[in-house]
Amino acid sequence: MNKTLQVALDLFSTEDALRILGEVGEYVDIIEIGTPLIVAEGARVVNIVKKRYPDKIVFADIKVMDGGAEVPKSVLEAGADMFSVLAAAEDSTLRAATGIAREYGARVLVDMCSVKDISGRGKEVERLNPDYICVHVGYDVQGTGIDPISELRKLDGVACKKAIAGGIKLDRFREAVSSPADDIICGAGIYRQPDIHETARKMRVILDEYNRSH
């Protein structure tokens, strides 16, 4: 199974999201409608992006904490292919979220953001059969030196597909691709760079080289 590149659009307007996607859309596998964008624009942005990019996986980063079978419905009905639920939520919430995802033929990513015992919780989450477990160094702690690639090692032995997110830029992208991560998520590491298009293109080249050789 090939590894994937995900662009996280942590923006505040649909117009800005579409502008960025015009630069990078051809190079990414998964388009993430980031939490700020969902909050600002609602599920309508999911529908707009999915219609514009029907062949891409559209991921709604709604970070479900409760109401696992109810909260995701708006983005699923808008066309989301995947959504997020927080690992810090109750197991019953994760089960409900996984259940509603299966009903819609969608995928679930369990986000480990702010989880202290990544190894222990990862093993518990694995039993709930999500599609991905994401080691996520949150925005507010990225300046503390916590490294998502290093944090990912805490999931050694967990069989689920894995994603990493949190401050990954081009200078470390090759290292991220060579890690056990199946999905590499980049936000500002793409869209806040001087040349957005060229940054995404170079990431795609690195990813394609890896996928061809493994």
mmCIF file of the C-alpha atoms, coordinates in Angstrom:
data_MODEL
# 
_entry.id   MODEL 
# 
loop_
_atom_site.group_PDB 
_atom_site.id 
_atom_site.type_symbol 
_atom_site.label_atom_id 
_atom_site.label_alt_id 
_atom_site.label_comp_id 
_atom_site.label_asym_id 
_atom_site.label_entity_id 
_atom_site.label_seq_id 
_atom_site.pdbx_PDB_ins_code 
_atom_site.Cartn_x 
_atom_site.Cartn_y 
_atom_site.Cartn_z 
_atom_site.occupancy 
_atom_site.B_iso_or_equiv 
_atom_site.pdbx_formal_charge 
_atom_site.auth_seq_id 
_atom_site.auth_comp_id 
_atom_site.auth_asym_id 
_atom_site.auth_atom_id 
_atom_site.pdbx_PDB_model_num 
ATOM 1   C CA . MET A 1 1   ? 0.000   0.000  0.000  1.00 0.00 ? 1   MET A CA 1 
ATOM 2   C CA . ASN A 1 2   ? 1.453   3.338  -1.064 1.00 0.00 ? 2   ASN A CA 1 
ATOM 3   C CA . LYS A 1 3   ? 2.082   6.056  1.473  1.00 0.00 ? 3   LYS A CA 1 
ATOM 4   C CA . THR A 1 4   ? 0.060   9.235  1.059  1.00 0.00 ? 4   THR A CA 1 
ATOM 5   C CA . LEU A 1 5   ? 0.503   12.990 1.296  1.00 0.00 ? 5   LEU A CA 1 
ATOM 6   C CA . GLN A 1 6   ? -2.201  14.995 3.030  1.00 0.00 ? 6   GLN A CA 1 
ATOM 7   C CA . VAL A 1 7   ? -2.480  18.772 2.935  1.00 0.00 ? 7   VAL A CA 1 
ATOM 8   C CA . ALA A 1 8   ? -4.110  20.256 6.035  1.00 0.00 ? 8   ALA A CA 1 
ATOM 9   C CA . LEU A 1 9   ? -6.002  23.429 5.160  1.00 0.00 ? 9   LEU A CA 1 
ATOM 10  C CA . ASP A 1 10  ? -6.055  25.125 8.547  1.00 0.00 ? 10  ASP A CA 1 
ATOM 11  C CA . LEU A 1 11  ? -7.454  28.295 7.037  1.00 0.00 ? 11  LEU A CA 1 
ATOM 12  C CA . PHE A 1 12  ? -10.534 30.427 7.625  1.00 0.00 ? 12  PHE A CA 1 
ATOM 13  C CA . SER A 1 13  ? -12.214 30.782 4.244  1.00 0.00 ? 13  SER A CA 1 
ATOM 14  C CA . THR A 1 14  ? -13.272 28.530 1.402  1.00 0.00 ? 14  THR A CA 1 
ATOM 15  C CA . GLU A 1 15  ? -11.753 31.018 -1.052 1.00 0.00 ? 15  GLU A CA 1 
ATOM 16  C CA . ASP A 1 16  ? -8.314  30.700 0.536  1.00 0.00 ? 16  ASP A CA 1 
ATOM 17  C CA . ALA A 1 17  ? -8.635  26.915 0.612  1.00 0.00 ? 17  ALA A CA 1 
ATOM 18  C CA . LEU A 1 18  ? -9.478  26.750 -3.088 1.00 0.00 ? 18  LEU A CA 1 
ATOM 19  C CA . ARG A 1 19  ? -6.620  29.119 -3.905 1.00 0.00 ? 19  ARG A CA 1 
ATOM 20  C CA . ILE A 1 20  ? -4.133  26.862 -2.099 1.00 0.00 ? 20  ILE A CA 1 
ATOM 21  C CA . LEU A 1 21  ? -5.596  23.769 -3.717 1.00 0.00 ? 21  LEU A CA 1 
ATOM 22  C CA . GLY A 1 22  ? -5.158  25.385 -7.104 1.00 0.00 ? 22  GLY A CA 1 
ATOM 23  C CA . GLU A 1 23  ? -1.432  25.356 -6.350 1.00 0.00 ? 23  GLU A CA 1 
ATOM 24  C CA . VAL A 1 24  ? -1.064  21.944 -4.687 1.00 0.00 ? 24  VAL A CA 1 
ATOM 25  C CA . GLY A 1 25  ? -4.135  19.845 -5.420 1.00 0.00 ? 25  GLY A CA 1 
ATOM 26  C CA . GLU A 1 26  ? -2.465  17.767 -8.125 1.00 0.00 ? 26  GLU A CA 1 
ATOM 27  C CA . TYR A 1 27  ? 0.289   16.668 -5.745 1.00 0.00 ? 27  TYR A CA 1 
ATOM 28  C CA . VAL A 1 28  ? -1.698  15.494 -2.727 1.00 0.00 ? 28  VAL A CA 1 
ATOM 29  C CA . ASP A 1 29  ? -3.713  12.353 -2.069 1.00 0.00 ? 29  ASP A CA 1 
ATOM 30  C CA . ILE A 1 30  ? -5.840  13.620 0.810  1.00 0.00 ? 30  ILE A CA 1 
ATOM 31  C CA . ILE A 1 31  ? -7.337  17.078 1.238  1.00 0.00 ? 31  ILE A CA 1 
ATOM 32  C CA . GLU A 1 32  ? -7.932  17.955 4.855  1.00 0.00 ? 32  GLU A CA 1 
ATOM 33  C CA . ILE A 1 33  ? -10.604 20.484 5.665  1.00 0.00 ? 33  ILE A CA 1 
ATOM 34  C CA . GLY A 1 34  ? -8.890  21.719 8.807  1.00 0.00 ? 34  GLY A CA 1 
ATOM 35  C CA . THR A 1 35  ? -10.659 22.425 12.076 1.00 0.00 ? 35  THR A CA 1 
ATOM 36  C CA . PRO A 1 36  ? -10.497 26.236 11.704 1.00 0.00 ? 36  PRO A CA 1 
ATOM 37  C CA . LEU A 1 37  ? -12.005 25.975 8.221  1.00 0.00 ? 37  LEU A CA 1 
ATOM 38  C CA . ILE A 1 38  ? -14.822 23.682 9.372  1.00 0.00 ? 38  ILE A CA 1 
ATOM 39  C CA . VAL A 1 39  ? -15.609 26.020 12.271 1.00 0.00 ? 39  VAL A CA 1 
ATOM 40  C CA . ALA A 1 40  ? -15.585 29.090 10.040 1.00 0.00 ? 40  ALA A CA 1 
ATOM 41  C CA . GLU A 1 41  ? -17.414 27.714 7.016  1.00 0.00 ? 41  GLU A CA 1 
ATOM 42  C CA . GLY A 1 42  ? -19.319 24.644 8.158  1.00 0.00 ? 42  GLY A CA 1 
ATOM 43  C CA . ALA A 1 43  ? -19.901 21.420 6.259  1.00 0.00 ? 43  ALA A CA 1 
ATOM 44  C CA . ARG A 1 44  ? -20.578 23.331 3.039  1.00 0.00 ? 44  ARG A CA 1 
ATOM 45  C CA . VAL A 1 45  ? -16.834 23.649 2.441  1.00 0.00 ? 45  VAL A CA 1 
ATOM 46  C CA . VAL A 1 46  ? -16.552 19.847 2.440  1.00 0.00 ? 46  VAL A CA 1 
ATOM 47  C CA . ASN A 1 47  ? -19.170 19.674 -0.299 1.00 0.00 ? 47  ASN A CA 1 
ATOM 48  C CA . ILE A 1 48  ? -17.505 22.406 -2.355 1.00 0.00 ? 48  ILE A CA 1 
ATOM 49  C CA . VAL A 1 49  ? -14.062 20.809 -2.168 1.00 0.00 ? 49  VAL A CA 1 
ATOM 50  C CA . LYS A 1 50  ? -15.367 17.301 -2.879 1.00 0.00 ? 50  LYS A CA 1 
ATOM 51  C CA . LYS A 1 51  ? -17.177 18.510 -5.997 1.00 0.00 ? 51  LYS A CA 1 
ATOM 52  C CA . ARG A 1 52  ? -14.054 20.323 -7.153 1.00 0.00 ? 52  ARG A CA 1 
ATOM 53  C CA . TYR A 1 53  ? -11.764 17.350 -6.397 1.00 0.00 ? 53  TYR A CA 1 
ATOM 54  C CA . PRO A 1 54  ? -13.939 14.226 -6.691 1.00 0.00 ? 54  PRO A CA 1 
ATOM 55  C CA . ASP A 1 55  ? -10.963 11.889 -7.082 1.00 0.00 ? 55  ASP A CA 1 
ATOM 56  C CA . LYS A 1 56  ? -9.266  13.014 -3.876 1.00 0.00 ? 56  LYS A CA 1 
ATOM 57  C CA . ILE A 1 57  ? -9.975  11.750 -0.368 1.00 0.00 ? 57  ILE A CA 1 
ATOM 58  C CA . VAL A 1 58  ? -11.591 14.636 1.508  1.00 0.00 ? 58  VAL A CA 1 
ATOM 59  C CA . PHE A 1 59  ? -10.946 14.516 5.237  1.00 0.00 ? 59  PHE A CA 1 
ATOM 60  C CA . ALA A 1 60  ? -12.962 16.595 7.694  1.00 0.00 ? 60  ALA A CA 1 
ATOM 61  C CA . ASP A 1 61  ? -10.898 17.313 10.803 1.00 0.00 ? 61  ASP A CA 1 
ATOM 62  C CA . ILE A 1 62  ? -13.856 17.667 13.155 1.00 0.00 ? 62  ILE A CA 1 
ATOM 63  C CA . LYS A 1 63  ? -12.077 16.140 16.176 1.00 0.00 ? 63  LYS A CA 1 
ATOM 64  C CA . VAL A 1 64  ? -15.142 14.408 17.616 1.00 0.00 ? 64  VAL A CA 1 
ATOM 65  C CA . MET A 1 65  ? -15.044 14.200 21.422 1.00 0.00 ? 65  MET A CA 1 
ATOM 66  C CA . ASP A 1 66  ? -18.655 13.190 22.077 1.00 0.00 ? 66  ASP A CA 1 
ATOM 67  C CA . GLY A 1 67  ? -21.683 12.241 20.022 1.00 0.00 ? 67  GLY A CA 1 
ATOM 68  C CA . GLY A 1 68  ? -19.683 9.836  17.906 1.00 0.00 ? 68  GLY A CA 1 
ATOM 69  C CA . ALA A 1 69  ? -22.644 8.699  15.819 1.00 0.00 ? 69  ALA A CA 1 
ATOM 70  C CA . GLU A 1 70  ? -24.238 12.157 15.452 1.00 0.00 ? 70  GLU A CA 1 
ATOM 71  C CA . VAL A 1 71  ? -21.587 14.870 15.105 1.00 0.00 ? 71  VAL A CA 1 
ATOM 72  C CA . PRO A 1 72  ? -20.023 13.409 11.925 1.00 0.00 ? 72  PRO A CA 1 
ATOM 73  C CA . LYS A 1 73  ? -23.304 13.211 10.003 1.00 0.00 ? 73  LYS A CA 1 
ATOM 74  C CA . SER A 1 74  ? -23.147 16.744 8.609  1.00 0.00 ? 74  SER A CA 1 
ATOM 75  C CA . VAL A 1 75  ? -19.723 16.256 7.024  1.00 0.00 ? 75  VAL A CA 1 
ATOM 76  C CA . LEU A 1 76  ? -20.519 12.721 5.862  1.00 0.00 ? 76  LEU A CA 1 
ATOM 77  C CA . GLU A 1 77  ? -23.675 13.930 4.154  1.00 0.00 ? 77  GLU A CA 1 
ATOM 78  C CA . ALA A 1 78  ? -21.625 16.711 2.580  1.00 0.00 ? 78  ALA A CA 1 
ATOM 79  C CA . GLY A 1 79  ? -19.343 14.115 0.993  1.00 0.00 ? 79  GLY A CA 1 
ATOM 80  C CA . ALA A 1 80  ? -16.473 13.640 3.418  1.00 0.00 ? 80  ALA A CA 1 
ATOM 81  C CA . ASP A 1 81  ? -14.534 10.423 2.862  1.00 0.00 ? 81  ASP A CA 1 
ATOM 82  C CA . MET A 1 82  ? -12.918 10.507 6.299  1.00 0.00 ? 82  MET A CA 1 
ATOM 83  C CA . PHE A 1 83  ? -13.211 12.349 9.603  1.00 0.00 ? 83  PHE A CA 1 
ATOM 84  C CA . SER A 1 84  ? -11.349 12.537 12.897 1.00 0.00 ? 84  SER A CA 1 
ATOM 85  C CA . VAL A 1 85  ? -12.263 11.520 16.415 1.00 0.00 ? 85  VAL A CA 1 
ATOM 86  C CA . LEU A 1 86  ? -10.083 12.236 19.436 1.00 0.00 ? 86  LEU A CA 1 
ATOM 87  C CA . ALA A 1 87  ? -8.319  9.338  21.142 1.00 0.00 ? 87  ALA A CA 1 
ATOM 88  C CA . ALA A 1 88  ? -9.043  11.108 24.431 1.00 0.00 ? 88  ALA A CA 1 
ATOM 89  C CA . ALA A 1 89  ? -12.764 10.418 23.901 1.00 0.00 ? 89  ALA A CA 1 
ATOM 90  C CA . GLU A 1 90  ? -14.539 7.493  25.523 1.00 0.00 ? 90  GLU A CA 1 
ATOM 91  C CA . ASP A 1 91  ? -14.233 4.121  23.814 1.00 0.00 ? 91  ASP A CA 1 
ATOM 92  C CA . SER A 1 92  ? -18.006 4.215  23.292 1.00 0.00 ? 92  SER A CA 1 
ATOM 93  C CA . THR A 1 93  ? -17.582 7.434  21.302 1.00 0.00 ? 93  THR A CA 1 
ATOM 94  C CA . LEU A 1 94  ? -14.889 5.867  19.149 1.00 0.00 ? 94  LEU A CA 1 
ATOM 95  C CA . ARG A 1 95  ? -17.063 2.813  18.530 1.00 0.00 ? 95  ARG A CA 1 
ATOM 96  C CA . ALA A 1 96  ? -20.005 4.995  17.568 1.00 0.00 ? 96  ALA A CA 1 
ATOM 97  C CA . ALA A 1 97  ? -17.857 7.084  15.245 1.00 0.00 ? 97  ALA A CA 1 
ATOM 98  C CA . THR A 1 98  ? -16.473 3.989  13.567 1.00 0.00 ? 98  THR A CA 1 
ATOM 99  C CA . GLY A 1 99  ? -20.002 2.621  13.205 1.00 0.00 ? 99  GLY A CA 1 
ATOM 100 C CA . ILE A 1 100 ? -21.384 5.718  11.486 1.00 0.00 ? 100 ILE A CA 1 
ATOM 101 C CA . ALA A 1 101 ? -18.347 5.864  9.231  1.00 0.00 ? 101 ALA A CA 1 
ATOM 102 C CA . ARG A 1 102 ? -18.977 2.309  8.080  1.00 0.00 ? 102 ARG A CA 1 
ATOM 103 C CA . GLU A 1 103 ? -22.611 3.143  7.352  1.00 0.00 ? 103 GLU A CA 1 
ATOM 104 C CA . TYR A 1 104 ? -21.478 5.911  4.998  1.00 0.00 ? 104 TYR A CA 1 
ATOM 105 C CA . GLY A 1 105 ? -18.567 3.971  3.530  1.00 0.00 ? 105 GLY A CA 1 
ATOM 106 C CA . ALA A 1 106 ? -16.148 6.436  5.108  1.00 0.00 ? 106 ALA A CA 1 
ATOM 107 C CA . ARG A 1 107 ? -12.959 6.174  7.149  1.00 0.00 ? 107 ARG A CA 1 
ATOM 108 C CA . VAL A 1 108 ? -12.042 7.213  10.677 1.00 0.00 ? 108 VAL A CA 1 
ATOM 109 C CA . LEU A 1 109 ? -8.779  8.727  11.869 1.00 0.00 ? 109 LEU A CA 1 
ATOM 110 C CA . VAL A 1 110 ? -8.187  8.650  15.622 1.00 0.00 ? 110 VAL A CA 1 
ATOM 111 C CA . ASP A 1 111 ? -6.150  11.686 16.663 1.00 0.00 ? 111 ASP A CA 1 
ATOM 112 C CA . MET A 1 112 ? -3.754  11.192 19.591 1.00 0.00 ? 112 MET A CA 1 
ATOM 113 C CA . CYS A 1 113 ? -3.397  14.935 20.200 1.00 0.00 ? 113 CYS A CA 1 
ATOM 114 C CA . SER A 1 114 ? -2.795  15.650 23.921 1.00 0.00 ? 114 SER A CA 1 
ATOM 115 C CA . VAL A 1 115 ? -2.752  11.947 24.835 1.00 0.00 ? 115 VAL A CA 1 
ATOM 116 C CA . LYS A 1 116 ? -0.015  11.438 27.427 1.00 0.00 ? 116 LYS A CA 1 
ATOM 117 C CA . ASP A 1 117 ? 0.376   7.662  27.111 1.00 0.00 ? 117 ASP A CA 1 
ATOM 118 C CA . ILE A 1 118 ? 0.519   7.264  23.345 1.00 0.00 ? 118 ILE A CA 1 
ATOM 119 C CA . SER A 1 119 ? 1.738   3.670  23.536 1.00 0.00 ? 119 SER A CA 1 
ATOM 120 C CA . GLY A 1 120 ? -0.912  2.497  25.979 1.00 0.00 ? 120 GLY A CA 1 
ATOM 121 C CA . ARG A 1 121 ? -3.793  4.352  24.395 1.00 0.00 ? 121 ARG A CA 1 
ATOM 122 C CA . GLY A 1 122 ? -2.649  3.286  20.944 1.00 0.00 ? 122 GLY A CA 1 
ATOM 123 C CA . LYS A 1 123 ? -2.997  -0.369 21.890 1.00 0.00 ? 123 LYS A CA 1 
ATOM 124 C CA . GLU A 1 124 ? -6.489  0.285  23.268 1.00 0.00 ? 124 GLU A CA 1 
ATOM 125 C CA . VAL A 1 125 ? -7.546  2.212  20.170 1.00 0.00 ? 125 VAL A CA 1 
ATOM 126 C CA . GLU A 1 126 ? -6.196  -0.508 17.876 1.00 0.00 ? 126 GLU A CA 1 
ATOM 127 C CA . ARG A 1 127 ? -8.817  -2.909 19.233 1.00 0.00 ? 127 ARG A CA 1 
ATOM 128 C CA . LEU A 1 128 ? -11.552 -0.519 18.063 1.00 0.00 ? 128 LEU A CA 1 
ATOM 129 C CA . ASN A 1 129 ? -10.445 -0.928 14.426 1.00 0.00 ? 129 ASN A CA 1 
ATOM 130 C CA . PRO A 1 130 ? -10.034 2.642  13.175 1.00 0.00 ? 130 PRO A CA 1 
ATOM 131 C CA . ASP A 1 131 ? -8.579  3.233  9.732  1.00 0.00 ? 131 ASP A CA 1 
ATOM 132 C CA . TYR A 1 132 ? -5.749  5.425  11.012 1.00 0.00 ? 132 TYR A CA 1 
ATOM 133 C CA . ILE A 1 133 ? -4.151  6.421  14.288 1.00 0.00 ? 133 ILE A CA 1 
ATOM 134 C CA . CYS A 1 134 ? -2.506  9.831  14.037 1.00 0.00 ? 134 CYS A CA 1 
ATOM 135 C CA . VAL A 1 135 ? 0.384   10.985 16.193 1.00 0.00 ? 135 VAL A CA 1 
ATOM 136 C CA . HIS A 1 136 ? -0.264  14.714 16.240 1.00 0.00 ? 136 HIS A CA 1 
ATOM 137 C CA . VAL A 1 137 ? 1.938   17.349 17.817 1.00 0.00 ? 137 VAL A CA 1 
ATOM 138 C CA . GLY A 1 138 ? -0.636  20.085 18.304 1.00 0.00 ? 138 GLY A CA 1 
ATOM 139 C CA . TYR A 1 139 ? -0.206  23.659 17.121 1.00 0.00 ? 139 TYR A CA 1 
ATOM 140 C CA . ASP A 1 140 ? 0.129   25.070 20.616 1.00 0.00 ? 140 ASP A CA 1 
ATOM 141 C CA . VAL A 1 141 ? 3.011   22.764 21.575 1.00 0.00 ? 141 VAL A CA 1 
ATOM 142 C CA . GLN A 1 142 ? 5.000   22.696 18.342 1.00 0.00 ? 142 GLN A CA 1 
ATOM 143 C CA . GLY A 1 143 ? 7.452   25.206 19.774 1.00 0.00 ? 143 GLY A CA 1 
ATOM 144 C CA . THR A 1 144 ? 8.402   22.911 22.655 1.00 0.00 ? 144 THR A CA 1 
ATOM 145 C CA . GLY A 1 145 ? 10.604  20.619 20.607 1.00 0.00 ? 145 GLY A CA 1 
ATOM 146 C CA . ILE A 1 146 ? 8.267   17.598 20.570 1.00 0.00 ? 146 ILE A CA 1 
ATOM 147 C CA . ASP A 1 147 ? 8.896   15.763 17.316 1.00 0.00 ? 147 ASP A CA 1 
ATOM 148 C CA . PRO A 1 148 ? 6.069   13.836 15.596 1.00 0.00 ? 148 PRO A CA 1 
ATOM 149 C CA . ILE A 1 149 ? 8.484   11.455 13.876 1.00 0.00 ? 149 ILE A CA 1 
ATOM 150 C CA . SER A 1 150 ? 10.021  10.504 17.224 1.00 0.00 ? 150 SER A CA 1 
ATOM 151 C CA . GLU A 1 151 ? 6.607   10.342 18.887 1.00 0.00 ? 151 GLU A CA 1 
ATOM 152 C CA . LEU A 1 152 ? 5.467   7.879  16.230 1.00 0.00 ? 152 LEU A CA 1 
ATOM 153 C CA . ARG A 1 153 ? 7.853   5.276  17.637 1.00 0.00 ? 153 ARG A CA 1 
ATOM 154 C CA . LYS A 1 154 ? 5.542   5.029  20.628 1.00 0.00 ? 154 LYS A CA 1 
ATOM 155 C CA . LEU A 1 155 ? 3.101   3.214  18.346 1.00 0.00 ? 155 LEU A CA 1 
ATOM 156 C CA . ASP A 1 156 ? 5.555   0.430  17.513 1.00 0.00 ? 156 ASP A CA 1 
ATOM 157 C CA . GLY A 1 157 ? 3.652   -2.826 17.638 1.00 0.00 ? 157 GLY A CA 1 
ATOM 158 C CA . VAL A 1 158 ? 0.296   -1.195 16.842 1.00 0.00 ? 158 VAL A CA 1 
ATOM 159 C CA . ALA A 1 159 ? -0.973  -2.668 13.591 1.00 0.00 ? 159 ALA A CA 1 
ATOM 160 C CA . CYS A 1 160 ? -3.280  0.136  12.420 1.00 0.00 ? 160 CYS A CA 1 
ATOM 161 C CA . LYS A 1 161 ? -2.259  2.438  9.634  1.00 0.00 ? 161 LYS A CA 1 
ATOM 162 C CA . LYS A 1 162 ? -0.485  5.452  11.075 1.00 0.00 ? 162 LYS A CA 1 
ATOM 163 C CA . ALA A 1 163 ? -0.417  9.144  10.273 1.00 0.00 ? 163 ALA A CA 1 
ATOM 164 C CA . ILE A 1 164 ? 1.837   11.911 11.552 1.00 0.00 ? 164 ILE A CA 1 
ATOM 165 C CA . ALA A 1 165 ? 1.171   15.620 11.816 1.00 0.00 ? 165 ALA A CA 1 
ATOM 166 C CA . GLY A 1 166 ? 2.663   18.639 13.482 1.00 0.00 ? 166 GLY A CA 1 
ATOM 167 C CA . GLY A 1 167 ? 5.136   21.040 11.935 1.00 0.00 ? 167 GLY A CA 1 
ATOM 168 C CA . ILE A 1 168 ? 6.458   18.759 9.177  1.00 0.00 ? 168 ILE A CA 1 
ATOM 169 C CA . LYS A 1 169 ? 8.276   20.764 6.497  1.00 0.00 ? 169 LYS A CA 1 
ATOM 170 C CA . LEU A 1 170 ? 10.173  19.929 3.326  1.00 0.00 ? 170 LEU A CA 1 
ATOM 171 C CA . ASP A 1 171 ? 13.532  19.686 5.094  1.00 0.00 ? 171 ASP A CA 1 
ATOM 172 C CA . ARG A 1 172 ? 12.280  16.710 7.123  1.00 0.00 ? 172 ARG A CA 1 
ATOM 173 C CA . PHE A 1 173 ? 9.785   15.298 4.669  1.00 0.00 ? 173 PHE A CA 1 
ATOM 174 C CA . ARG A 1 174 ? 12.066  12.520 3.430  1.00 0.00 ? 174 ARG A CA 1 
ATOM 175 C CA . GLU A 1 175 ? 12.610  11.429 7.040  1.00 0.00 ? 175 GLU A CA 1 
ATOM 176 C CA . ALA A 1 176 ? 8.855   11.451 7.635  1.00 0.00 ? 176 ALA A CA 1 
ATOM 177 C CA . VAL A 1 177 ? 8.265   9.340  4.532  1.00 0.00 ? 177 VAL A CA 1 
ATOM 178 C CA . SER A 1 178 ? 10.907  6.834  5.679  1.00 0.00 ? 178 SER A CA 1 
ATOM 179 C CA . SER A 1 179 ? 9.235   6.517  9.089  1.00 0.00 ? 179 SER A CA 1 
ATOM 180 C CA . PRO A 1 180 ? 6.482   3.959  9.812  1.00 0.00 ? 180 PRO A CA 1 
ATOM 181 C CA . ALA A 1 181 ? 3.845   6.580  8.913  1.00 0.00 ? 181 ALA A CA 1 
ATOM 182 C CA . ASP A 1 182 ? 1.437   5.623  6.141  1.00 0.00 ? 182 ASP A CA 1 
ATOM 183 C CA . ASP A 1 183 ? 0.085   9.163  5.781  1.00 0.00 ? 183 ASP A CA 1 
ATOM 184 C CA . ILE A 1 184 ? 2.178   12.311 6.138  1.00 0.00 ? 184 ILE A CA 1 
ATOM 185 C CA . ILE A 1 185 ? 0.167   15.424 6.969  1.00 0.00 ? 185 ILE A CA 1 
ATOM 186 C CA . CYS A 1 186 ? 1.559   18.865 6.157  1.00 0.00 ? 186 CYS A CA 1 
ATOM 187 C CA . GLY A 1 187 ? -0.229  22.142 6.704  1.00 0.00 ? 187 GLY A CA 1 
ATOM 188 C CA . ALA A 1 188 ? 1.800   25.326 7.050  1.00 0.00 ? 188 ALA A CA 1 
ATOM 189 C CA . GLY A 1 189 ? 4.784   23.278 5.885  1.00 0.00 ? 189 GLY A CA 1 
ATOM 190 C CA . ILE A 1 190 ? 3.152   23.597 2.466  1.00 0.00 ? 190 ILE A CA 1 
ATOM 191 C CA . TYR A 1 191 ? 0.856   26.591 2.340  1.00 0.00 ? 191 TYR A CA 1 
ATOM 192 C CA . ARG A 1 192 ? 2.985   29.052 4.316  1.00 0.00 ? 192 ARG A CA 1 
ATOM 193 C CA . GLN A 1 193 ? 6.106   28.480 2.254  1.00 0.00 ? 193 GLN A CA 1 
ATOM 194 C CA . PRO A 1 194 ? 7.427   31.054 -0.239 1.00 0.00 ? 194 PRO A CA 1 
ATOM 195 C CA . ASP A 1 195 ? 6.702   28.774 -3.213 1.00 0.00 ? 195 ASP A CA 1 
ATOM 196 C CA . ILE A 1 196 ? 3.663   26.672 -2.350 1.00 0.00 ? 196 ILE A CA 1 
ATOM 197 C CA . HIS A 1 197 ? 3.502   24.862 -5.682 1.00 0.00 ? 197 HIS A CA 1 
ATOM 198 C CA . GLU A 1 198 ? 7.183   23.928 -5.752 1.00 0.00 ? 198 GLU A CA 1 
ATOM 199 C CA . THR A 1 199 ? 7.141   22.762 -2.124 1.00 0.00 ? 199 THR A CA 1 
ATOM 200 C CA . ALA A 1 200 ? 4.235   20.403 -2.793 1.00 0.00 ? 200 ALA A CA 1 
ATOM 201 C CA . ARG A 1 201 ? 5.826   19.197 -6.033 1.00 0.00 ? 201 ARG A CA 1 
ATOM 202 C CA . LYS A 1 202 ? 9.101   18.328 -4.284 1.00 0.00 ? 202 LYS A CA 1 
ATOM 203 C CA . MET A 1 203 ? 7.209   16.472 -1.545 1.00 0.00 ? 203 MET A CA 1 
ATOM 204 C CA . ARG A 1 204 ? 5.384   14.495 -4.235 1.00 0.00 ? 204 ARG A CA 1 
ATOM 205 C CA . VAL A 1 205 ? 8.663   13.549 -5.910 1.00 0.00 ? 205 VAL A CA 1 
ATOM 206 C CA . ILE A 1 206 ? 10.100  12.292 -2.610 1.00 0.00 ? 206 ILE A CA 1 
ATOM 207 C CA . LEU A 1 207 ? 6.933   10.311 -1.859 1.00 0.00 ? 207 LEU A CA 1 
ATOM 208 C CA . ASP A 1 208 ? 6.704   8.784  -5.329 1.00 0.00 ? 208 ASP A CA 1 
ATOM 209 C CA . GLU A 1 209 ? 10.369  7.755  -5.229 1.00 0.00 ? 209 GLU A CA 1 
ATOM 210 C CA . TYR A 1 210 ? 9.778   6.012  -1.910 1.00 0.00 ? 210 TYR A CA 1 
ATOM 211 C CA . ASN A 1 211 ? 6.594   4.272  -3.087 1.00 0.00 ? 211 ASN A CA 1 
ATOM 212 C CA . ARG A 1 212 ? 8.264   3.009  -6.247 1.00 0.00 ? 212 ARG A CA 1 
ATOM 213 C CA . SER A 1 213 ? 11.166  1.533  -4.300 1.00 0.00 ? 213 SER A CA 1 
ATOM 214 C CA . HIS A 1 214 ? 9.117   -0.223 -1.585 1.00 0.00 ? 214 HIS A CA 1 
# 
